JSON list of C-alpha atoms in Angstrom, two decimals:
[
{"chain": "Z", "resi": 1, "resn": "UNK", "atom": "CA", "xyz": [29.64, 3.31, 7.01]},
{"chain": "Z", "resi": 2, "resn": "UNK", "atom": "CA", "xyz": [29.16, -0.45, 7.35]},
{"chain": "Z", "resi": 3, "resn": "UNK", "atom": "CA", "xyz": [25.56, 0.40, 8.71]},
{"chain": "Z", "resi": 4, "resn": "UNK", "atom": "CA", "xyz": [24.85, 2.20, 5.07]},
{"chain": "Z", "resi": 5, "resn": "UNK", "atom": "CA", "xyz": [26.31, -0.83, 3.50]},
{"chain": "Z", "resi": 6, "resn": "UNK", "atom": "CA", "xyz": [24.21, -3.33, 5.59]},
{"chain": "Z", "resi": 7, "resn": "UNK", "atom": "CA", "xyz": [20.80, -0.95, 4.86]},
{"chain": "Z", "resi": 8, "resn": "UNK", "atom": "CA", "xyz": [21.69, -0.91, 1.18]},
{"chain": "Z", "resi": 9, "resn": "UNK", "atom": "CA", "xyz": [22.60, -4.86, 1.13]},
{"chain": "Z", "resi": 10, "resn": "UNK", "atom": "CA", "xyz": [18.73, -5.28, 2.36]},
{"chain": "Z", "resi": 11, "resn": "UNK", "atom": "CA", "xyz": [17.22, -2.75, -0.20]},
{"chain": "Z", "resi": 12, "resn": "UNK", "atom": "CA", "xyz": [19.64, -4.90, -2.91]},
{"chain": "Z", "resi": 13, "resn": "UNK", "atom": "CA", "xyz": [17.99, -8.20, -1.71]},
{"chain": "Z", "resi": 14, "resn": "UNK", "atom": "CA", "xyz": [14.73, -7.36, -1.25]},
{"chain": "Z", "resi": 15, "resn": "UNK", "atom": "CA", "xyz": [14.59, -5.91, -4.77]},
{"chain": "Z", "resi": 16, "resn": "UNK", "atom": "CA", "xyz": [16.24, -8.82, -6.51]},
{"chain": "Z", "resi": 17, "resn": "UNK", "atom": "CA", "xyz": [13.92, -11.46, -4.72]},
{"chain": "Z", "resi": 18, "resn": "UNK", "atom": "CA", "xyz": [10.28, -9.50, -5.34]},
{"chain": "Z", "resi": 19, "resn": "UNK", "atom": "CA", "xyz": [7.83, -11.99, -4.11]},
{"chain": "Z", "resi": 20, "resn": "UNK", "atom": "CA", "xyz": [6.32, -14.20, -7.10]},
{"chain": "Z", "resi": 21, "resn": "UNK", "atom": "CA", "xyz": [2.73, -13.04, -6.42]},
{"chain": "Z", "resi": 22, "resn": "UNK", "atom": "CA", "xyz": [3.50, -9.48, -7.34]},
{"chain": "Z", "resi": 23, "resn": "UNK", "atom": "CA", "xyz": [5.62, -10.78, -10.12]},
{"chain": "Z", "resi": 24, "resn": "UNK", "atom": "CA", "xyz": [2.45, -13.11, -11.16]},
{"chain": "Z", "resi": 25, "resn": "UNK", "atom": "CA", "xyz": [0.25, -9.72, -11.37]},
{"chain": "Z", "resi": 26, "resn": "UNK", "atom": "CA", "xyz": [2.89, -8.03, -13.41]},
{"chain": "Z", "resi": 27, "resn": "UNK", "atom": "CA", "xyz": [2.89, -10.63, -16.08]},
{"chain": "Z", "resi": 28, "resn": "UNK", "atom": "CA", "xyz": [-0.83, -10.51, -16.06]},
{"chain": "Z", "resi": 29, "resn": "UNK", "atom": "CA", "xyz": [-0.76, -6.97, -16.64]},
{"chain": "Z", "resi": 30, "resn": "UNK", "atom": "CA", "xyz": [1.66, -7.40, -19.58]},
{"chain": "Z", "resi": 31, "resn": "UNK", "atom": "CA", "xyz": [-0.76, -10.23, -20.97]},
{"chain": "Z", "resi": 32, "resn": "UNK", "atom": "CA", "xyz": [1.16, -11.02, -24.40]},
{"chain": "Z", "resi": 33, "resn": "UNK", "atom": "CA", "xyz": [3.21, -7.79, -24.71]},
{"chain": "Z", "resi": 34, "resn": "UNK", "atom": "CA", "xyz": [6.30, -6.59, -23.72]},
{"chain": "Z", "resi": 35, "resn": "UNK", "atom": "CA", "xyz": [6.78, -5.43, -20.40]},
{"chain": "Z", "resi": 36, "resn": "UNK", "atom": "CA", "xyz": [6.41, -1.36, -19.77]},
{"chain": "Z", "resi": 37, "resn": "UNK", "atom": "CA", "xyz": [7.78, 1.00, -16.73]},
{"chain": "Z", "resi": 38, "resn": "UNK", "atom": "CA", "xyz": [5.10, 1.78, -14.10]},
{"chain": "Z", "resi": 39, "resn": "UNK", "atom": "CA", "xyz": [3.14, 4.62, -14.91]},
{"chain": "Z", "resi": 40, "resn": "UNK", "atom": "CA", "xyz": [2.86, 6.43, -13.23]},
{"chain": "Z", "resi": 41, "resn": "UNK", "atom": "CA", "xyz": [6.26, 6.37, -11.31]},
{"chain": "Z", "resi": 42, "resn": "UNK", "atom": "CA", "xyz": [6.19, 6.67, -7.62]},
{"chain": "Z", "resi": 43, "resn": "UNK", "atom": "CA", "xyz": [8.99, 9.04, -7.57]},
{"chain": "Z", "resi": 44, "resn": "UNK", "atom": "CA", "xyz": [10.13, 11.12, -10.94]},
{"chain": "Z", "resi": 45, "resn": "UNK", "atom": "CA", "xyz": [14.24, 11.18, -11.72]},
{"chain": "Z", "resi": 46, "resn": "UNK", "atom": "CA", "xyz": [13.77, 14.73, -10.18]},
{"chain": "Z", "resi": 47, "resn": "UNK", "atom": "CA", "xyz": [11.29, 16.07, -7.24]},
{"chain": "Z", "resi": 48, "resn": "UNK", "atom": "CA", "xyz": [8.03, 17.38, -8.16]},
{"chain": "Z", "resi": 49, "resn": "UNK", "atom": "CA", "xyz": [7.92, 21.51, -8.62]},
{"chain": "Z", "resi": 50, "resn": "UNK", "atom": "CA", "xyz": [5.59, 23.06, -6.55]},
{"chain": "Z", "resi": 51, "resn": "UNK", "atom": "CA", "xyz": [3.86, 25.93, -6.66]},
{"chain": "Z", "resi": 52, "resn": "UNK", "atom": "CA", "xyz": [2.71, 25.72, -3.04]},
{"chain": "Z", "resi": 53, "resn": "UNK", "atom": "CA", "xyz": [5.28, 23.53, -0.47]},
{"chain": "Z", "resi": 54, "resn": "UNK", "atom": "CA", "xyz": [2.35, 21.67, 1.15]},
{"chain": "Z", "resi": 55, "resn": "UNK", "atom": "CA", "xyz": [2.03, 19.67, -1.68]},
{"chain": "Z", "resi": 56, "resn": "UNK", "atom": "CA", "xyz": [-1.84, 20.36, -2.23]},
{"chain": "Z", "resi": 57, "resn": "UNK", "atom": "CA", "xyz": [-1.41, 20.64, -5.84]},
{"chain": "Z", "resi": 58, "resn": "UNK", "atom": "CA", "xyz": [-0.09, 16.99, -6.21]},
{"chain": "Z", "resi": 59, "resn": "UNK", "atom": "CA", "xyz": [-2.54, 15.45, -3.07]},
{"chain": "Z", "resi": 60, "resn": "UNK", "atom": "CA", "xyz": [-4.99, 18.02, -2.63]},
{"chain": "Z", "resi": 61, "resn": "UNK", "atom": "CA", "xyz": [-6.17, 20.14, 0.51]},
{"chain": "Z", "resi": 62, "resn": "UNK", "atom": "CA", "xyz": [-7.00, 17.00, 3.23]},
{"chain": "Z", "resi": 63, "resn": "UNK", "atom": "CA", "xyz": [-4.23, 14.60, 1.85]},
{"chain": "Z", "resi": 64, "resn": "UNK", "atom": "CA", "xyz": [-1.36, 17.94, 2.45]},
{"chain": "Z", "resi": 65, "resn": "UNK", "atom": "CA", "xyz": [-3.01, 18.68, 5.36]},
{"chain": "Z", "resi": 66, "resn": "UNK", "atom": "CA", "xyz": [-2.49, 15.01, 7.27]},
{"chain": "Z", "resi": 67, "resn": "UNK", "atom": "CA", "xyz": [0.75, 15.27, 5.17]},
{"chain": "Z", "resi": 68, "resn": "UNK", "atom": "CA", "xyz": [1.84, 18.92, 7.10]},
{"chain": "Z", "resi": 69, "resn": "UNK", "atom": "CA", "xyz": [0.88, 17.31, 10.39]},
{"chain": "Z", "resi": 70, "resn": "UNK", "atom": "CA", "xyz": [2.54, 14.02, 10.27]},
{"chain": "Z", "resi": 71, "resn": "UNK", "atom": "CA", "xyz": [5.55, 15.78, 9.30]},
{"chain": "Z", "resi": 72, "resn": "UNK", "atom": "CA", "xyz": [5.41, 18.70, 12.01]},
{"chain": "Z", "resi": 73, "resn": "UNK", "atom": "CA", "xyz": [4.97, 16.12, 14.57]},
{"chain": "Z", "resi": 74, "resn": "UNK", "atom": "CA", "xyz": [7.39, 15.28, 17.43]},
{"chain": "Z", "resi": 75, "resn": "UNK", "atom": "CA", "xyz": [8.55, 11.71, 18.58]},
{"chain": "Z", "resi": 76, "resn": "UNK", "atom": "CA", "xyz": [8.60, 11.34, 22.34]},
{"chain": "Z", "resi": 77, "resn": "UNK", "atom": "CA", "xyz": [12.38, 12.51, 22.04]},
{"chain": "Z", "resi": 78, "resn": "UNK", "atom": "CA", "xyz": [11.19, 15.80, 21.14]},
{"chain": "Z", "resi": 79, "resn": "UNK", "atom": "CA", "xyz": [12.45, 15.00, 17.40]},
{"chain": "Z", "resi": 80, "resn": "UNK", "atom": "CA", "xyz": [10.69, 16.15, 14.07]},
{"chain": "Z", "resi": 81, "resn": "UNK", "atom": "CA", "xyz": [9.66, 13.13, 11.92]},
{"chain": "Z", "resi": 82, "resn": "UNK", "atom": "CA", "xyz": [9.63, 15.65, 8.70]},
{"chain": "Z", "resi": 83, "resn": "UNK", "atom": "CA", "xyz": [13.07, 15.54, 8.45]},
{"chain": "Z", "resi": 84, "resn": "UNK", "atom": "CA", "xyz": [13.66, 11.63, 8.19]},
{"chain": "Z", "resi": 85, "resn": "UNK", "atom": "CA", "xyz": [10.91, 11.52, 5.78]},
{"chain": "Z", "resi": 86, "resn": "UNK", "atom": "CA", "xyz": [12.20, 13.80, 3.46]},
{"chain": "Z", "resi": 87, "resn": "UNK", "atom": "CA", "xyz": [15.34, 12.49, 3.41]},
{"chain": "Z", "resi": 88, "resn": "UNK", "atom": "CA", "xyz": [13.76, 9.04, 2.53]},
{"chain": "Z", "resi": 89, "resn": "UNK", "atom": "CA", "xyz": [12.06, 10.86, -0.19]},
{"chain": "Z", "resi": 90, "resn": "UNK", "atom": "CA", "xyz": [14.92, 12.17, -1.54]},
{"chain": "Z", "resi": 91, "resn": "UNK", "atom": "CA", "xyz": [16.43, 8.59, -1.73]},
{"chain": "Z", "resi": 92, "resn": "UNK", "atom": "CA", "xyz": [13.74, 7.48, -3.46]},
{"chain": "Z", "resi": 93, "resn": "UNK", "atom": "CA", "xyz": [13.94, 10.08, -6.07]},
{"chain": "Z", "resi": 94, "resn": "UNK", "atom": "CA", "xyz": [17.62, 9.40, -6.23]},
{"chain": "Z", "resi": 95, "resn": "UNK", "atom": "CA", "xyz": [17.76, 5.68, -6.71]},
{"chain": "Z", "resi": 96, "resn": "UNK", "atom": "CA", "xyz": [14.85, 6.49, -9.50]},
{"chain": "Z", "resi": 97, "resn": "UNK", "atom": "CA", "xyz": [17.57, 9.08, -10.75]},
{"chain": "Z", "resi": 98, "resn": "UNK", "atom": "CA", "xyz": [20.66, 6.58, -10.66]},
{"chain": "Z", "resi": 99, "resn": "UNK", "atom": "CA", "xyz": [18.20, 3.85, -12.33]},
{"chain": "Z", "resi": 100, "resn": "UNK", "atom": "CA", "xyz": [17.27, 6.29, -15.31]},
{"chain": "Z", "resi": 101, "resn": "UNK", "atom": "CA", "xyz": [21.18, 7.11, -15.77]},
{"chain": "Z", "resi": 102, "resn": "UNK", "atom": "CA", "xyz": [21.72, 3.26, -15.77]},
{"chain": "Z", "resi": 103, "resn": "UNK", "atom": "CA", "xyz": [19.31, 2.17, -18.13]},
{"chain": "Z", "resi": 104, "resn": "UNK", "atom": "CA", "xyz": [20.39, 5.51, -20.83]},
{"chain": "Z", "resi": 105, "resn": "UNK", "atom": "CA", "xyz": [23.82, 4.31, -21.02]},
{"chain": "Z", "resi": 106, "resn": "UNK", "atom": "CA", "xyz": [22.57, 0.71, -21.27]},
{"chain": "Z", "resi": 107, "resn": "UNK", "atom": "CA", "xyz": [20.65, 2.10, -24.23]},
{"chain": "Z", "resi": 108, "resn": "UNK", "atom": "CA", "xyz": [23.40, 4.33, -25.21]},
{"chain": "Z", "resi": 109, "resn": "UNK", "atom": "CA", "xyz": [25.83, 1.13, -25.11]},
{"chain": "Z", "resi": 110, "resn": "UNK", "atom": "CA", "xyz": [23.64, -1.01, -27.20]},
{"chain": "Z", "resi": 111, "resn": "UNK", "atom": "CA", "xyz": [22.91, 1.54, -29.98]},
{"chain": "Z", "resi": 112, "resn": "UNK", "atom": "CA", "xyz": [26.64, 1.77, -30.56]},
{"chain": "Z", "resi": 113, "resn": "UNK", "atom": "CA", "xyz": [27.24, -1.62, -30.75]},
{"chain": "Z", "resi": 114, "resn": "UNK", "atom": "CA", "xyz": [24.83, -2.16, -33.23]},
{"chain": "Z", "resi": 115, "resn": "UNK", "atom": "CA", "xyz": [25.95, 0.86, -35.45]},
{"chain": "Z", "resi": 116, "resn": "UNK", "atom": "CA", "xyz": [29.93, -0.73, -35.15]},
{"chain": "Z", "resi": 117, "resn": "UNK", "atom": "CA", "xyz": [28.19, -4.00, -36.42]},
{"chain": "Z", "resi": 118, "resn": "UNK", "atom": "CA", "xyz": [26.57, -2.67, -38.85]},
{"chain": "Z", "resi": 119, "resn": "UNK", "atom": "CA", "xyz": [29.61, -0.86, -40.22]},
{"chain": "Z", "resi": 120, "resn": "UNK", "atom": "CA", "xyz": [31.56, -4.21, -39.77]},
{"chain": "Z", "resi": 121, "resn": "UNK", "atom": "CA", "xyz": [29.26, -6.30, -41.67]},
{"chain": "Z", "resi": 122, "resn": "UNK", "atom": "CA", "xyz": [28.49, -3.76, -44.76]},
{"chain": "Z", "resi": 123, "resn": "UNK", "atom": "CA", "xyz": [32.66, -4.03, -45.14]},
{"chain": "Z", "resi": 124, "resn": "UNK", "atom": "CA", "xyz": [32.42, -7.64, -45.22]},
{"chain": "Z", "resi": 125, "resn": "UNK", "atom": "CA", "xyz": [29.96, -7.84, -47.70]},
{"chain": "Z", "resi": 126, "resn": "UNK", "atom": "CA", "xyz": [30.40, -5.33, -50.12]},
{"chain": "Z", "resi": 127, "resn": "UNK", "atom": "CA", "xyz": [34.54, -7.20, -50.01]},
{"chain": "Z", "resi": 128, "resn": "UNK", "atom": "CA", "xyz": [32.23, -10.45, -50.70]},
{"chain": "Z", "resi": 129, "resn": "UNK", "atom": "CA", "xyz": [30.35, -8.76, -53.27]},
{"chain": "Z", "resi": 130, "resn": "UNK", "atom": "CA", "xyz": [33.30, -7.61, -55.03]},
{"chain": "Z", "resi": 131, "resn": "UNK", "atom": "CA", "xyz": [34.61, -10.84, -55.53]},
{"chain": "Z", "resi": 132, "resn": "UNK", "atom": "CA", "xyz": [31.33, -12.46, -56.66]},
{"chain": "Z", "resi": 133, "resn": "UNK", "atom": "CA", "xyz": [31.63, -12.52, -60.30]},
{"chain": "Z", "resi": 134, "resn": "UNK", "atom": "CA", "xyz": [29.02, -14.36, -62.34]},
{"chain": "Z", "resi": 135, "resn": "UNK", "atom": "CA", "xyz": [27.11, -15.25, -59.11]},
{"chain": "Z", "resi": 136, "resn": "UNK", "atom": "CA", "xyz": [26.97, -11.58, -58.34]},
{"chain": "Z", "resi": 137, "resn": "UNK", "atom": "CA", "xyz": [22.85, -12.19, -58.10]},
{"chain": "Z", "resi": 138, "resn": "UNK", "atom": "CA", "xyz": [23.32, -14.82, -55.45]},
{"chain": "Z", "resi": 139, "resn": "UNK", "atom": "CA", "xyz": [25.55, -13.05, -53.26]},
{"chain": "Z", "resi": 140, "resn": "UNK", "atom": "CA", "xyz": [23.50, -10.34, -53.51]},
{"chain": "Z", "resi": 141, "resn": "UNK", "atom": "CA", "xyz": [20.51, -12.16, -52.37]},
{"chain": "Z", "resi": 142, "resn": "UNK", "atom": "CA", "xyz": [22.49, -13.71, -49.60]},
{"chain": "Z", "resi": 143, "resn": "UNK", "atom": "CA", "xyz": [23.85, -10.20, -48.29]},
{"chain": "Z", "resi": 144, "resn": "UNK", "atom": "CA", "xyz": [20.20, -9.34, -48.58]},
{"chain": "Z", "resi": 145, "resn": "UNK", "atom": "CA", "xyz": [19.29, -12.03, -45.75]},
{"chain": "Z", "resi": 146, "resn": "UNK", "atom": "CA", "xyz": [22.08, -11.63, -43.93]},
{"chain": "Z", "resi": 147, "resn": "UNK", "atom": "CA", "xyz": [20.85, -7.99, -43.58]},
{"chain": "Z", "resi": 148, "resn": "UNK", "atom": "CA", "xyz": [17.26, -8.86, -42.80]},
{"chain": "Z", "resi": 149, "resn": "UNK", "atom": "CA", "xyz": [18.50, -11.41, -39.91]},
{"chain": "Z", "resi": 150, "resn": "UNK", "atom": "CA", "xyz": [21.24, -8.66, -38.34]},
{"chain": "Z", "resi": 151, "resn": "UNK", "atom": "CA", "xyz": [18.17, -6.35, -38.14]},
{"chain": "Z", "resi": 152, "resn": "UNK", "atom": "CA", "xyz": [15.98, -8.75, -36.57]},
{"chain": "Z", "resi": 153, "resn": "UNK", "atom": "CA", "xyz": [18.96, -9.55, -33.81]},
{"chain": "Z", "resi": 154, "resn": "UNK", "atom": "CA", "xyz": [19.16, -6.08, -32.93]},
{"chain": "Z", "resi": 155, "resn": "UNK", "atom": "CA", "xyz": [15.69, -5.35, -32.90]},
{"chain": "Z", "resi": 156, "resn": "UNK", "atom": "CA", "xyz": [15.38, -8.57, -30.42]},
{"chain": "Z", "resi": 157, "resn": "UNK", "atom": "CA", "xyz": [18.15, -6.83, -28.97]},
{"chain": "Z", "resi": 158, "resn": "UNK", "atom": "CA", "xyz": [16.50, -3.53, -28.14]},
{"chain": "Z", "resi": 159, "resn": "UNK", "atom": "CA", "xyz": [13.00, -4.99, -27.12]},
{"chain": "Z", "resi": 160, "resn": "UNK", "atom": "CA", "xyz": [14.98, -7.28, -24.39]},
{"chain": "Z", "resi": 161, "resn": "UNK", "atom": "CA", "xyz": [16.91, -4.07, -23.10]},
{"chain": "Z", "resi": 162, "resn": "UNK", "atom": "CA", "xyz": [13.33, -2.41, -22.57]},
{"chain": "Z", "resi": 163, "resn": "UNK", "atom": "CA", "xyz": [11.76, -5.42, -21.41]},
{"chain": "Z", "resi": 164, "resn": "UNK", "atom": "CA", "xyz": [14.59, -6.15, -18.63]},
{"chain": "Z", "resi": 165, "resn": "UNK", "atom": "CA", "xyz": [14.49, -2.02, -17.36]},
{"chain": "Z", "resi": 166, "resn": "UNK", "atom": "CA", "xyz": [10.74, -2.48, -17.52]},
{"chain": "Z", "resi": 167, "resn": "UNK", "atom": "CA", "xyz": [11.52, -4.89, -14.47]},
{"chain": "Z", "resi": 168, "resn": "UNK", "atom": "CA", "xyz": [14.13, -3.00, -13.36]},
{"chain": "Z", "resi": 169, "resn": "UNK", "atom": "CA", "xyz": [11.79, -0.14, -12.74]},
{"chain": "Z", "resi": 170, "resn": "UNK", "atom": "CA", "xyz": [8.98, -2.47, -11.17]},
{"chain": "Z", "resi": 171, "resn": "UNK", "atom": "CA", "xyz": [11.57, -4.41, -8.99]},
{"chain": "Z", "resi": 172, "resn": "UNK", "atom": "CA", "xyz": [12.84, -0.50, -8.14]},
{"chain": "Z", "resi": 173, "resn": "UNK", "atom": "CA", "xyz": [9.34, 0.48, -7.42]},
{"chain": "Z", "resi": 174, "resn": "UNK", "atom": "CA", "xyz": [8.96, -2.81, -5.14]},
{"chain": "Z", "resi": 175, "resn": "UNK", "atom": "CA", "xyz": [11.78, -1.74, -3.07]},
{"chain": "Z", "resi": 176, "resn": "UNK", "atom": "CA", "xyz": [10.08, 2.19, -2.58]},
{"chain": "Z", "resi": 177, "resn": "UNK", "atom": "CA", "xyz": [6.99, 0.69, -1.85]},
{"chain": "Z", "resi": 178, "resn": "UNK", "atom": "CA", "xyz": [7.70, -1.40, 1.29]}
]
């Protein structure tokens, strides 16, 4: 156990401190827009179906082929390397499945904040609107901005949850690649 927790301590480092060159070409890539998921993803939130288990369909013929013999081949122990690299590949899809989960109920989280806030702030001002009076005009024009400004925030909201799993994902794809 404190081996798994010292492997997944690395993986946690080395994908919170990507180096700044890669980092560099990701912000070029983005130029003046907001940052998008890797496409296309190195692993899928669920293992490729295949129609044939060599993989040809995905690689083709002389990619599966090298891919079949690497992973038929014996260490000097006598060992099959196929299994440990499946496994790894099946981590990989499973932290991309865990990441997916995370950033849905981040998304999931955020929507229903913004609905309660909504809700609160359409109490408070139809109560202000009730009270108004003869300045009924100017409160309306003020609940009108107020409005504009709370939609704003939550679309700045929403486009900063996408932009951070964006780099989630890239940092995530970091770690898979080395």
């Amino acid at each position: 156990a404190s081996s798994i927790d010292a492997v997944a301590g690395v993986l946690v480092a080395t994908s919170n401190n990507m180096p700044s060159d890669i980092e560099t070409l990701w912000h070029a890539r983005d130029g003046g827009s907001l940052p998008s998921r890797p496409e296309p993803p190195m692993f899928t939130a669920s293992p490729p179906k295949l129609g044939d288990p060599s993989g040809k369909d995905l690689v083709g013929n002389e990619t599966a082929l090298k891919i079949l013999t690497m992973l038929t081949a014996k260490t000097h122990d006598g060992k099959s390397l196929g299994s440990a690299l499946l496994d790894l590949c099946n981590a990989c899809w499973m932290m991309t499945a865990l990441k997916e989960e995370e950033i849905l109920k981040a998304q999931d989280s955020l929507e229903k904040k913004i609905i309660a806030d909504r809700e609160a702030m359409e109490v408070d001002l139809d109560a202000r609107a009730s009270v108004a009076g003869g300045a009924l005009a100017a409160v309306q024009q003020a609940n009108e901005k107020e409005r504009n400004s709370f939609t704003a925030q939550s679309e700045d909201q929403r486009k900063q949850l996408l932009a951070s799993g964006a780099w989630e994902f890239r940092k995530l794809l970091y770690t898979q690649q080395i």
